Coordinates of C-alpha atoms and ligand atoms in Angstrom, one line a residue:
M1 CA -1.2 23.6 30.6
K2 CA -1.9 21.1 33.4
A3 CA -1.4 17.6 32.0
K4 CA -3.4 14.4 32.8
W5 CA -1.4 11.6 34.3
T6 CA -1.3 8.0 33.1
D7 CA 1.4 5.3 33.5
C8 CA 1.8 4.6 29.8
I9 CA 0.4 6.3 26.6
I10 CA 0.1 4.4 23.4
I11 CA -0.3 6.6 20.3
G12 CA -2.0 4.6 17.6
A13 CA -4.6 1.9 17.7
G14 CA -3.7 -0.4 14.7
L15 CA -2.5 -3.9 15.3
A16 CA 0.7 -2.9 17.1
G17 CA -1.0 -0.4 19.4
L18 CA -3.9 -2.7 20.3
A19 CA -1.5 -5.7 20.9
A20 CA 0.5 -3.5 23.2
A21 CA -2.6 -2.2 25.0
H22 CA -3.8 -5.8 25.6
Q23 CA -0.5 -6.9 27.0
L24 CA 0.5 -3.7 29.0
S25 CA -2.9 -3.1 30.6
T26 CA -2.5 -6.1 32.9
H27 CA 0.5 -4.3 34.5
M28 CA -0.4 -0.6 34.5
E29 CA -2.9 2.1 33.5
V30 CA -2.8 2.5 29.8
T31 CA -4.2 5.4 27.7
L32 CA -4.7 4.6 24.0
I33 CA -4.8 7.5 21.7
S34 CA -6.0 7.4 18.1
K35 CA -6.5 10.1 15.6
T36 CA -9.6 8.4 14.2
H37 CA -11.5 5.4 15.5
I38 CA -9.8 2.6 17.5
G39 CA -8.8 -0.1 15.0
K40 CA -8.6 2.2 11.9
G41 CA -5.3 2.4 10.0
N42 CA -3.4 0.0 7.7
S43 CA -3.8 -3.2 9.9
V44 CA -7.5 -3.5 9.2
L45 CA -6.9 -3.4 5.5
A46 CA -4.5 -6.4 5.4
Q47 CA -5.9 -8.9 3.0
G48 CA -3.2 -11.6 2.7
G49 CA -2.5 -12.6 6.2
I50 CA 0.4 -13.2 8.6
A51 CA 3.6 -15.0 7.9
A52 CA 4.4 -18.0 10.1
A53 CA 6.4 -21.2 9.5
L54 CA 3.5 -23.6 10.2
H55 CA 3.8 -25.9 7.1
K56 CA 5.1 -29.3 8.0
E57 CA 8.2 -28.9 5.9
D58 CA 8.9 -25.3 6.9
Y59 CA 10.8 -24.0 9.8
A60 CA 11.7 -20.6 11.4
K61 CA 15.3 -20.5 10.0
Q62 CA 13.9 -21.0 6.5
H63 CA 11.5 -18.1 7.1
A64 CA 14.4 -16.1 8.3
A65 CA 16.4 -17.0 5.2
D66 CA 13.6 -15.9 2.9
T67 CA 13.2 -12.6 4.8
L68 CA 16.9 -11.9 4.4
N69 CA 16.9 -12.9 0.7
A70 CA 13.9 -10.7 -0.1
G71 CA 15.4 -7.7 1.7
G72 CA 18.9 -7.8 0.2
Y73 CA 20.5 -9.0 3.4
H74 CA 20.4 -5.5 4.7
H75 CA 18.9 -6.5 8.0
N76 CA 19.6 -6.9 11.6
Q77 CA 19.8 -10.7 11.4
K78 CA 19.3 -11.3 15.2
R79 CA 16.0 -9.5 15.1
V80 CA 14.9 -11.4 12.0
E81 CA 15.7 -14.7 13.8
D82 CA 13.8 -13.5 16.9
M83 CA 10.8 -12.5 14.9
T84 CA 10.6 -15.6 12.8
A85 CA 11.2 -17.9 15.8
S86 CA 8.2 -16.2 17.6
S87 CA 5.7 -16.6 14.8
G88 CA 4.1 -19.7 16.3
A89 CA 3.6 -17.9 19.7
V90 CA 2.1 -14.9 17.8
I91 CA -0.5 -17.1 16.1
R92 CA -1.3 -18.9 19.4
W93 CA -1.8 -15.5 21.2
L94 CA -4.2 -14.4 18.4
E95 CA -6.1 -17.7 18.5
Q96 CA -6.4 -17.5 22.3
L97 CA -8.0 -14.0 21.9
G98 CA -10.5 -15.5 19.4
V99 CA -9.0 -15.1 15.9
S100 CA -10.1 -18.0 13.8
F101 CA -7.5 -18.9 11.2
T102 CA -8.5 -21.2 8.4
K103 CA -7.6 -24.8 9.0
F104 CA -8.0 -28.2 7.2
P105 CA -10.3 -30.8 8.9
D106 CA -7.2 -32.4 10.5
G107 CA -6.5 -29.1 12.3
T108 CA -3.4 -28.1 10.2
F109 CA -3.3 -24.5 9.0
C110 CA -4.4 -23.7 5.5
L111 CA -1.5 -21.5 4.3
S112 CA -1.2 -19.3 1.2
K113 CA 2.0 -18.7 -0.7
E114 CA 3.2 -15.2 -1.5
G115 CA 6.1 -13.7 -3.4
A116 CA 9.7 -14.7 -2.3
H117 CA 8.4 -17.3 0.2
Q118 CA 9.8 -20.8 -0.4
Y119 CA 6.8 -22.4 1.3
P120 CA 3.1 -21.7 1.7
R121 CA 3.4 -19.6 4.9
I122 CA 0.6 -17.1 5.1
A123 CA -1.9 -17.9 7.9
H124 CA -5.3 -16.3 7.1
T125 CA -8.8 -16.2 8.2
S126 CA -11.5 -17.7 6.0
K127 CA -11.7 -14.8 3.6
D128 CA -9.6 -12.0 2.2
G129 CA -10.0 -9.8 5.2
T130 CA -7.5 -11.2 7.7
G131 CA -6.5 -7.8 9.0
S132 CA -10.2 -6.9 9.6
S133 CA -10.9 -10.3 11.4
I134 CA -7.9 -9.7 13.7
M135 CA -8.7 -6.1 14.4
Q136 CA -12.4 -7.0 15.2
V137 CA -11.2 -9.5 17.8
L138 CA -8.6 -7.2 19.3
T139 CA -11.0 -4.3 19.5
A140 CA -14.0 -6.2 20.8
N141 CA -11.8 -7.8 23.6
L142 CA -9.9 -4.7 24.6
P143 CA -9.7 -4.7 28.4
E144 CA -12.1 -2.2 29.9
T145 CA -9.3 -0.7 32.0
V146 CA -7.7 0.8 28.8
I147 CA -8.6 4.4 28.6
C148 CA -9.4 5.1 24.9
K149 CA -9.1 8.6 23.4
E150 CA -10.4 8.6 19.9
G151 CA -10.2 11.5 17.5
E152 CA -7.0 12.9 19.0
T153 CA -4.0 13.6 16.8
A154 CA -0.6 13.7 18.6
F155 CA 1.6 16.6 17.5
Q156 CA 4.3 16.8 20.1
I157 CA 6.3 14.5 22.4
H158 CA 7.4 16.2 25.6
T159 CA 10.9 15.6 26.9
Q160 CA 13.0 16.6 29.9
G161 CA 16.7 16.2 29.0
R162 CA 16.8 12.8 27.2
H163 CA 13.7 11.6 29.0
C164 CA 10.2 11.4 27.5
T165 CA 7.6 12.9 29.8
G166 CA 4.4 13.0 27.8
V167 CA 2.5 14.0 24.7
S168 CA 0.2 16.7 23.4
T169 CA -2.7 16.1 21.1
V170 CA -5.4 18.0 19.3
S171 CA -9.0 16.8 19.2
T172 CA -11.4 16.9 16.2
Y173 CA -12.9 19.9 17.9
G174 CA -9.6 21.8 17.9
E175 CA -8.9 21.4 21.7
V176 CA -5.4 20.7 22.8
H177 CA -4.9 17.9 25.4
T178 CA -1.7 17.2 27.2
Y179 CA -0.8 14.0 29.0
S180 CA 2.1 13.1 31.3
A181 CA 3.3 9.5 31.5
S182 CA 6.3 7.4 32.5
A183 CA 6.4 5.8 29.1
V184 CA 5.1 6.7 25.6
V185 CA 4.8 4.2 22.8
L186 CA 4.6 5.3 19.2
A187 CA 2.4 2.9 17.2
T188 CA 1.4 5.4 14.5
G189 CA 1.9 3.2 11.5
G190 CA 3.5 4.2 8.1
S191 CA 3.5 7.0 5.7
G192 CA 2.1 5.8 2.4
Q193 CA -0.1 8.9 2.1
L194 CA 3.1 10.9 1.2
Y195 CA 2.5 9.4 -2.3
T196 CA -0.5 10.1 -4.6
W197 CA -0.7 6.4 -5.5
T198 CA -0.9 4.3 -2.4
S199 CA -2.6 1.3 -0.8
N200 CA -2.5 3.0 2.6
S201 CA -5.3 4.3 4.8
D202 CA -6.0 8.0 5.3
E203 CA -4.3 7.7 8.7
A204 CA -0.9 6.8 7.3
T205 CA 0.6 10.2 7.1
G206 CA 3.8 9.5 8.9
E207 CA 3.6 11.8 12.0
G208 CA 5.2 9.1 14.2
Y209 CA 8.6 9.4 12.5
M210 CA 8.6 13.2 12.9
L211 CA 7.3 13.2 16.5
A212 CA 10.2 10.9 17.4
Y213 CA 12.7 12.9 15.4
D214 CA 11.6 16.2 17.1
A215 CA 12.0 14.5 20.5
G216 CA 15.6 13.7 19.6
A217 CA 15.2 10.0 18.6
E218 CA 17.1 8.6 15.6
L219 CA 15.5 7.7 12.2
C220 CA 17.0 5.2 9.8
D221 CA 16.8 4.1 6.2
L222 CA 13.8 6.3 5.2
E223 CA 14.7 5.8 1.5
F224 CA 13.3 2.2 1.6
V225 CA 9.7 2.6 0.6
Q226 CA 8.1 -0.6 -0.5
F227 CA 5.8 -0.2 -3.5
H228 CA 3.0 -2.8 -4.1
P229 CA 2.8 -3.9 -7.7
T230 CA -0.9 -4.6 -7.8
I231 CA -3.0 -1.6 -6.9
A232 CA -6.0 -1.6 -9.2
S233 CA -6.1 1.4 -11.5
G234 CA -9.2 0.8 -13.6
A235 CA -12.5 2.7 -13.2
G236 CA -14.7 1.4 -10.4
C237 CA -12.0 -0.3 -8.4
K238 CA -9.3 2.4 -8.6
G239 CA -6.9 2.3 -5.6
M240 CA -8.0 -1.1 -4.4
L241 CA -5.1 -3.4 -3.4
L242 CA -5.1 -6.8 -5.1
T243 CA -3.4 -9.1 -2.5
E244 CA -0.3 -11.0 -3.5
A245 CA -2.0 -14.2 -2.4
L246 CA -3.9 -14.0 -5.7
R247 CA -0.6 -14.5 -7.5
G248 CA 0.1 -17.4 -5.1
D249 CA -3.2 -18.8 -6.4
G250 CA -2.3 -18.5 -10.0
A251 CA -2.8 -14.8 -11.0
Q252 CA -0.1 -13.4 -13.4
L253 CA 1.3 -10.0 -14.0
V254 CA 0.9 -9.3 -17.7
D255 CA 1.1 -6.4 -20.2
G256 CA -1.7 -5.2 -22.5
E257 CA -0.8 -8.0 -25.0
G258 CA -1.1 -10.6 -22.3
E259 CA 2.6 -11.3 -22.2
L260 CA 4.2 -12.1 -18.8
L261 CA 5.8 -9.0 -17.3
I262 CA 8.5 -11.0 -15.5
S263 CA 10.1 -14.2 -16.9
P264 CA 9.7 -17.3 -14.8
L265 CA 13.5 -17.5 -14.8
M266 CA 13.5 -14.2 -12.8
G267 CA 10.9 -15.4 -10.3
G268 CA 7.9 -14.6 -12.5
S269 CA 4.9 -13.0 -10.9
L270 CA 5.9 -14.2 -7.4
A271 CA 9.3 -12.5 -7.5
G272 CA 10.1 -10.1 -4.6
R273 CA 8.0 -7.0 -4.3
D274 CA 10.9 -4.7 -5.4
V275 CA 11.2 -6.6 -8.6
T276 CA 7.5 -6.9 -9.4
A277 CA 6.8 -3.2 -8.5
R278 CA 9.6 -2.1 -10.8
A279 CA 8.4 -4.3 -13.6
V280 CA 4.9 -2.8 -13.3
E281 CA 6.3 0.8 -13.1
V282 CA 8.5 0.3 -16.2
A283 CA 5.6 -1.2 -18.2
D284 CA 3.4 1.7 -17.1
Q285 CA 6.0 4.3 -18.2
Q286 CA 6.4 2.5 -21.5
G287 CA 2.7 2.6 -22.1
K288 CA 2.4 -1.2 -22.0
S289 CA -0.7 -1.3 -19.8
P290 CA 0.4 -3.5 -16.9
A291 CA -2.4 -5.7 -15.5
L292 CA -3.2 -8.7 -13.3
D293 CA -4.7 -11.7 -15.0
I294 CA -6.8 -13.5 -12.5
S295 CA -8.5 -15.9 -14.9
E296 CA -6.6 -18.9 -13.4
V297 CA -7.5 -18.2 -9.8
K298 CA -9.7 -20.9 -8.4
D299 CA -12.5 -20.2 -6.0
L300 CA -12.2 -16.4 -6.4
V301 CA -15.6 -15.9 -4.9
G302 CA -15.0 -18.2 -1.9
R303 CA -11.5 -17.2 -1.0
Y304 CA -11.5 -13.5 -2.1
P305 CA -15.2 -12.4 -1.6
N306 CA -14.3 -8.8 -0.8
I307 CA -12.1 -8.4 -3.8
Y308 CA -14.6 -10.2 -6.0
K309 CA -17.4 -7.9 -4.8
K310 CA -15.5 -4.8 -5.5
L311 CA -14.3 -6.0 -8.9
T312 CA -17.8 -6.7 -10.1
K313 CA -19.3 -3.5 -8.6
D314 CA -20.0 -0.5 -10.8
G315 CA -19.1 -2.4 -14.0
A316 CA -15.4 -2.7 -13.0
A317 CA -13.1 -5.2 -14.5
L318 CA -14.5 -8.8 -14.4
K319 CA -12.6 -12.0 -14.0
Q320 CA -12.2 -12.6 -17.7
T321 CA -10.3 -9.3 -18.3
P322 CA -6.9 -8.6 -16.8
I323 CA -7.3 -5.9 -14.2
P324 CA -5.2 -2.8 -14.9
V325 CA -2.8 -2.1 -12.1
R326 CA -0.2 0.4 -10.9
A327 CA 2.6 0.2 -8.4
G328 CA 1.8 2.3 -5.3
A329 CA 3.5 3.2 -2.0
H330 CA 2.7 0.4 0.5
Y331 CA 5.2 0.1 3.4
M332 CA 8.0 2.0 5.1
M333 CA 11.0 -0.2 5.8
G334 CA 12.9 2.6 7.6
G335 CA 11.7 4.2 10.8
V336 CA 12.4 5.1 14.3
V337 CA 15.5 3.3 15.6
V338 CA 14.7 1.1 18.6
D339 CA 16.8 -1.3 20.7
E340 CA 15.8 -4.9 21.5
A341 CA 13.2 -3.6 24.0
M342 CA 11.7 -1.3 21.4
E343 CA 13.0 1.8 23.2
T344 CA 14.3 4.7 21.2
S345 CA 17.4 6.7 22.0
V346 CA 15.1 8.9 24.1
A347 CA 14.5 7.2 27.5
G348 CA 10.9 6.2 28.0
L349 CA 10.0 6.7 24.3
F350 CA 9.2 3.5 22.5
A351 CA 8.2 2.7 18.9
I352 CA 6.5 -0.5 17.6
G353 CA 4.9 -1.8 14.4
E354 CA 5.5 0.0 11.1
T355 CA 6.8 3.1 12.9
A356 CA 9.7 1.3 14.4
Y357 CA 13.0 0.4 12.7
T358 CA 14.0 -3.0 14.1
G359 CA 16.0 -4.0 11.0
V360 CA 13.7 -7.0 10.2
H361 CA 12.7 -5.8 6.7
G362 CA 16.1 -4.9 5.3
A363 CA 15.8 -3.1 2.0
N364 CA 12.6 -4.8 0.9
R365 CA 10.0 -6.4 3.3
L366 CA 9.0 -10.0 2.8
A367 CA 5.3 -10.1 2.2
S368 CA 3.1 -10.6 5.3
N369 CA 5.9 -10.1 7.7
S370 CA 4.5 -6.8 9.0
L371 CA 1.5 -8.1 10.9
L372 CA 3.9 -10.6 12.4
E373 CA 6.4 -7.8 13.4
A374 CA 3.6 -5.7 14.9
V375 CA 2.9 -8.5 17.5
A376 CA 6.2 -10.4 17.8
F377 CA 8.1 -7.8 19.8
I378 CA 5.4 -6.8 22.2
P379 CA 6.6 -9.1 25.0
T380 CA 10.0 -7.5 25.1
L381 CA 8.4 -4.0 25.0
V382 CA 6.2 -5.0 28.0
T383 CA 9.1 -6.1 30.1
R384 CA 11.0 -2.8 29.5
V385 CA 7.9 -0.5 29.9
C386 CA 7.2 -2.2 33.2
E387 CA 10.7 -1.4 34.4
V388 CA 10.4 2.2 33.3
V389 CA 7.0 2.7 35.0
N390 CA 8.1 1.0 38.2
N391 CA 11.3 3.0 38.4
D392 CA 9.5 6.3 37.9
K393 CA 9.0 7.6 41.4
S394 CA 7.5 11.0 40.5
K395 CA 4.3 9.7 38.8
Q396 CA 2.7 13.1 38.7
A397 CA 1.1 15.2 36.0
A398 CA 3.6 17.8 35.0
I399 CA 2.9 21.2 33.5
Q400 CA 3.7 20.8 29.8
T401 CA 3.8 23.7 27.4
Y402 CA 3.0 22.7 23.9
D403 CA 4.2 24.1 20.6
L404 CA 2.3 23.6 17.4
P405 CA 4.4 22.9 14.3
M406 CA 5.1 25.3 11.5
D407 CA 2.8 25.1 8.6
S408 CA 3.7 23.4 5.3
P409 CA 4.5 25.6 2.3
L410 CA 3.0 22.9 0.1
S411 CA -0.3 21.1 0.3
A412 CA -0.4 17.4 1.0
T413 CA -1.7 16.9 -2.6
V414 CA 1.3 18.6 -4.1
I415 CA 3.8 16.8 -1.8
G416 CA 2.1 13.5 -2.9
R417 CA 2.5 14.4 -6.6
F418 CA 6.1 15.3 -6.2
M419 CA 7.0 12.1 -4.3
Q420 CA 5.1 10.0 -6.9
C421 CA 6.8 11.7 -9.8
Y422 CA 10.4 11.8 -8.5
A423 CA 10.7 9.2 -5.7
G424 CA 8.7 6.3 -7.0
P425 CA 9.8 2.6 -7.6
L426 CA 12.3 3.8 -10.2
R427 CA 14.4 6.8 -9.2
S428 CA 17.4 8.6 -10.7
R429 CA 19.9 11.1 -9.3
Q430 CA 18.4 13.8 -11.5
K431 CA 14.8 13.1 -10.3
L432 CA 15.9 13.2 -6.7
E433 CA 17.7 16.6 -7.3
L434 CA 14.5 17.9 -8.8
L435 CA 12.5 16.6 -5.8
S436 CA 14.9 18.3 -3.5
T437 CA 14.4 21.6 -5.3
R438 CA 10.7 21.2 -5.4
L439 CA 10.5 20.5 -1.7
T440 CA 12.7 23.5 -0.7
A441 CA 10.6 25.9 1.2
P442 CA 9.9 29.2 -0.5
S443 CA 11.4 32.0 1.5
E444 CA 8.1 33.7 2.5
E445 CA 7.3 33.7 6.2
R446 CA 5.6 30.6 7.6
K447 CA 3.4 30.5 10.6
K448 CA 2.3 27.9 13.2
V449 CA -0.5 25.6 12.1
R450 CA -4.0 25.9 13.6
P451 CA -4.9 23.1 16.0
A452 CA -6.5 20.9 13.2
R453 CA -5.6 17.4 12.2
K454 CA -5.2 18.0 8.4
E455 CA -2.9 21.0 8.9
I456 CA -0.8 19.1 11.4
E457 CA -0.5 16.2 9.1
A458 CA 0.6 18.3 6.1
A459 CA 3.2 20.1 8.3
F460 CA 4.8 16.7 9.3
Q461 CA 4.4 15.3 5.8
Y462 CA 6.4 18.1 4.3
R463 CA 9.3 17.7 6.7
L464 CA 9.2 13.9 6.4
A465 CA 9.3 14.1 2.6
R466 CA 12.4 16.3 2.9
L467 CA 14.1 13.8 5.2
M468 CA 13.2 11.0 2.9
C469 CA 14.5 12.9 -0.1
E470 CA 17.8 13.4 1.8
S471 CA 18.1 9.7 2.6
M472 CA 17.4 8.8 -1.0
Q473 CA 20.0 11.2 -2.2
A474 CA 22.5 9.9 0.3
R475 CA 22.1 6.3 -0.9
K476 CA 24.0 6.5 -4.2
S477 CA 23.5 3.0 -5.4
S478 CA 20.5 0.7 -5.8
L479 CA 19.5 -1.7 -3.1
G480 CA 16.1 -3.5 -2.7
A481 CA 13.3 -1.0 -3.0
H482 CA 15.6 1.9 -3.6
A483 CA 16.2 1.6 -7.3
L484 CA 18.2 4.1 -9.3
Q485 CA 17.7 4.0 -13.1
G486 CA 20.7 2.3 -14.8
D487 CA 22.1 1.0 -11.6
V488 CA 19.7 -1.8 -10.6
E489 CA 21.4 -4.7 -12.3
D490 CA 24.9 -3.6 -11.8
R491 CA 24.9 -2.3 -8.3
D492 CA 27.7 -0.7 -6.3
N493 CA 27.9 -2.8 -3.1
S494 CA 29.8 -0.2 -1.1
Y495 CA 26.4 1.0 0.3
W496 CA 25.3 -2.5 1.4
L497 CA 24.8 -2.6 5.2
V498 CA 25.4 1.1 5.4
H499 CA 22.4 2.8 7.0
T500 CA 21.1 6.3 6.4
R501 CA 20.3 8.6 9.3
G502 CA 18.7 11.7 7.9
E503 CA 21.1 13.2 5.5
K504 CA 24.1 11.3 6.8
L505 CA 25.2 7.8 5.9
T506 CA 26.6 5.8 8.7
A507 CA 28.0 2.3 8.9
E508 CA 26.9 1.9 12.6
H509 CA 24.9 -1.1 13.7
K510 CA 26.4 -3.3 11.1
P511 CA 24.9 -6.7 11.7
P512 CA 27.0 -9.8 11.4
I513 CA 25.1 -11.1 8.5
A514 CA 27.7 -12.3 6.0
R515 CA 29.6 -14.5 8.5
R516 CA 26.6 -16.2 9.9
L517 CA 25.0 -16.6 6.5
A518 CA 27.9 -18.6 5.2
N519 CA 27.5 -21.1 8.1
E520 CA 23.8 -21.4 8.4
Y521 CA 21.9 -20.6 5.2
V522 CA 23.9 -21.2 2.1
Ligands
FAD601 C1 -4.0 -2.5 1.9 C2 -2.9 -3.2 2.7 C3 -2.8 -4.5 2.8 C4 -1.8 -5.1 3.6 N1 -1.8 -6.5 3.7 C5 -0.9 -7.0 4.6 C6 -0.9 -8.4 4.8 O1 -1.7 -9.2 4.3 N2 0.0 -8.9 5.7 C7 0.9 -8.1 6.4 O2 1.7 -8.6 7.2 N3 0.9 -6.8 6.2 C8 0.0 -6.2 5.3 N4 0.0 -4.9 5.2 C9 0.9 -4.0 6.0 C10 0.4 -4.0 7.4 O3 -1.0 -3.9 7.3 C11 0.9 -2.8 8.2 O4 2.2 -2.6 8.0 C12 0.6 -3.0 9.7 O5 -0.7 -3.3 9.9 C13 1.0 -1.7 10.4 O6 0.4 -1.8 11.7 P1 0.6 -0.6 12.7 O7 -0.2 -1.0 14.0 O8 2.0 -0.3 12.9 O9 -0.1 0.6 12.0 P2 -1.6 0.9 11.6 O10 -2.5 -0.3 11.6 O11 -1.6 1.7 10.3 O12 -2.2 1.8 12.8 C14 -1.7 3.2 13.0 C15 -2.5 3.8 14.1 O13 -1.9 5.1 14.4 C16 -2.9 6.1 14.5 N5 -2.2 7.4 14.2 C17 -1.3 7.7 13.2 N6 -0.9 8.9 13.4 C18 -1.4 9.4 14.6 C19 -1.3 10.6 15.4 N7 -0.5 11.6 15.0 N8 -2.0 10.7 16.5 C20 -2.8 9.7 17.0 N9 -2.9 8.5 16.3 C21 -2.2 8.4 15.1 C22 -3.9 5.7 13.4 O14 -5.1 6.3 13.5 C23 -3.9 4.2 13.6 O15 -4.8 3.9 14.7 C24 -0.9 -4.3 4.3 C25 -1.1 -2.9 4.3 C26 -2.0 -2.3 3.5 C27 -2.1 -0.8 3.4

């Protein structure tokens, strides 16, 4: 099939993809591909805001320390420092584009506090729809030179040797399109839809990880799935995320009797997400009806109008009644391994945003660091992509033959049920063994999928679930969001700083955390 030529292809049009399109398009021709509408995905759903050390007593090193502390020090510390140091520049860039963050009359930022942050640090727009405000601005101001392809699902990255040469997609009408490019950027977001209970958008089905894997790139730490503790489970508002900022404003996690789920000595309702999600999961399993008590939140209507509207719609829980909650899949800390320029181990193939593994989230992401990450590393990406494009002398559309993936023996619904049941916030070796058995393909013959989005998604979800299961089994002790029953409090540290690559555990890329930590943070 004769491919179309473009300098750079970005797959995914959430915050990371749009930020990259804005900054790359001044240097080259960019084609932006999205399986639904431009701007749809997880970014637009973000309620809380974006973490930045803007408080007068706060500073980037403190933000870095909180990030490391929340994630079990299982990070690439250099990248954490780079990201937190750039938060001011990220906020300025968004403001220059037209994002209007909430400020006090004296011009200082109005900042919320979220779990495991030592300071109020979450910059937000006037209401509880910061993601939506940011995405509106980025979409409305997208440079006209960016070629947008909506409704196309990428299913194959093309390579020649260890070089990326293009991508094939399928449209909503079942047509296959093939593109050649000097550089391809994966910005396909996360994989929360692998679980039945999730905060994630329909688009978050995890193809980016498998596209990279099939092209020969490395994946890392796929066992670290962050669960969010407060996904509403009551009638009328089922599945709605209740932002952590509510707890920063006084909401409490309680059981059916109104007792606090987590003692203040253990960080209370603002403990790290791994701790709060596990507490909610345990309460749920014990039939203790976990809930979020929002009765103490001031100005619920003014600060959280969208949440308030949804809570009061259809007779759903009102402010006086604790809102029943469950823990659900929220964020993938693992991902496609990239270097400092966001390039994968396949030359010319890049990954950004939630798809990338930069090592900034460790074993448990600090709240509101992901919108920051989605933008923070774009300048280094731009520098490297420019080099790749300028050094590519061929710049011609190549003939690319595509290959549709094998179908999944299990439906996406069944995969979700298995993952929820056996690979949730509290795992065990037995549960993971059962998951592995359940996910083993029956021996009957499988065939290639038809060129249709849902079939392609299920095919990739099935294989990703298996890789995640292998990673979970390989990590034999609890760390951050990977919690094994009976091992959480008394963990075996031999797996700390050891990263999983597929079914293998490897101690490569060991960051020099402990040494520097002693000097700078303790
Ligand atoms: C409900 C909710 C609230 C959140 N709140 C916050 C918050 O307050 N602060 C914070 O920092 N983080 C928050 N997060 C996390 C954060 O929103 C995401 O991690 C981040 O926005 C990811 O951005 P992204 O650009 O990588 O992916 P996304 O925004 O998810 O975009 C992915 C894009 O890839 C496209 N795509 C996917 N697969 C394919 C394919 N095969 N072919 C073509 N296109 C494809 C999608 O259509 C979409 O355009 C929240 C997440 C959720 C779900």
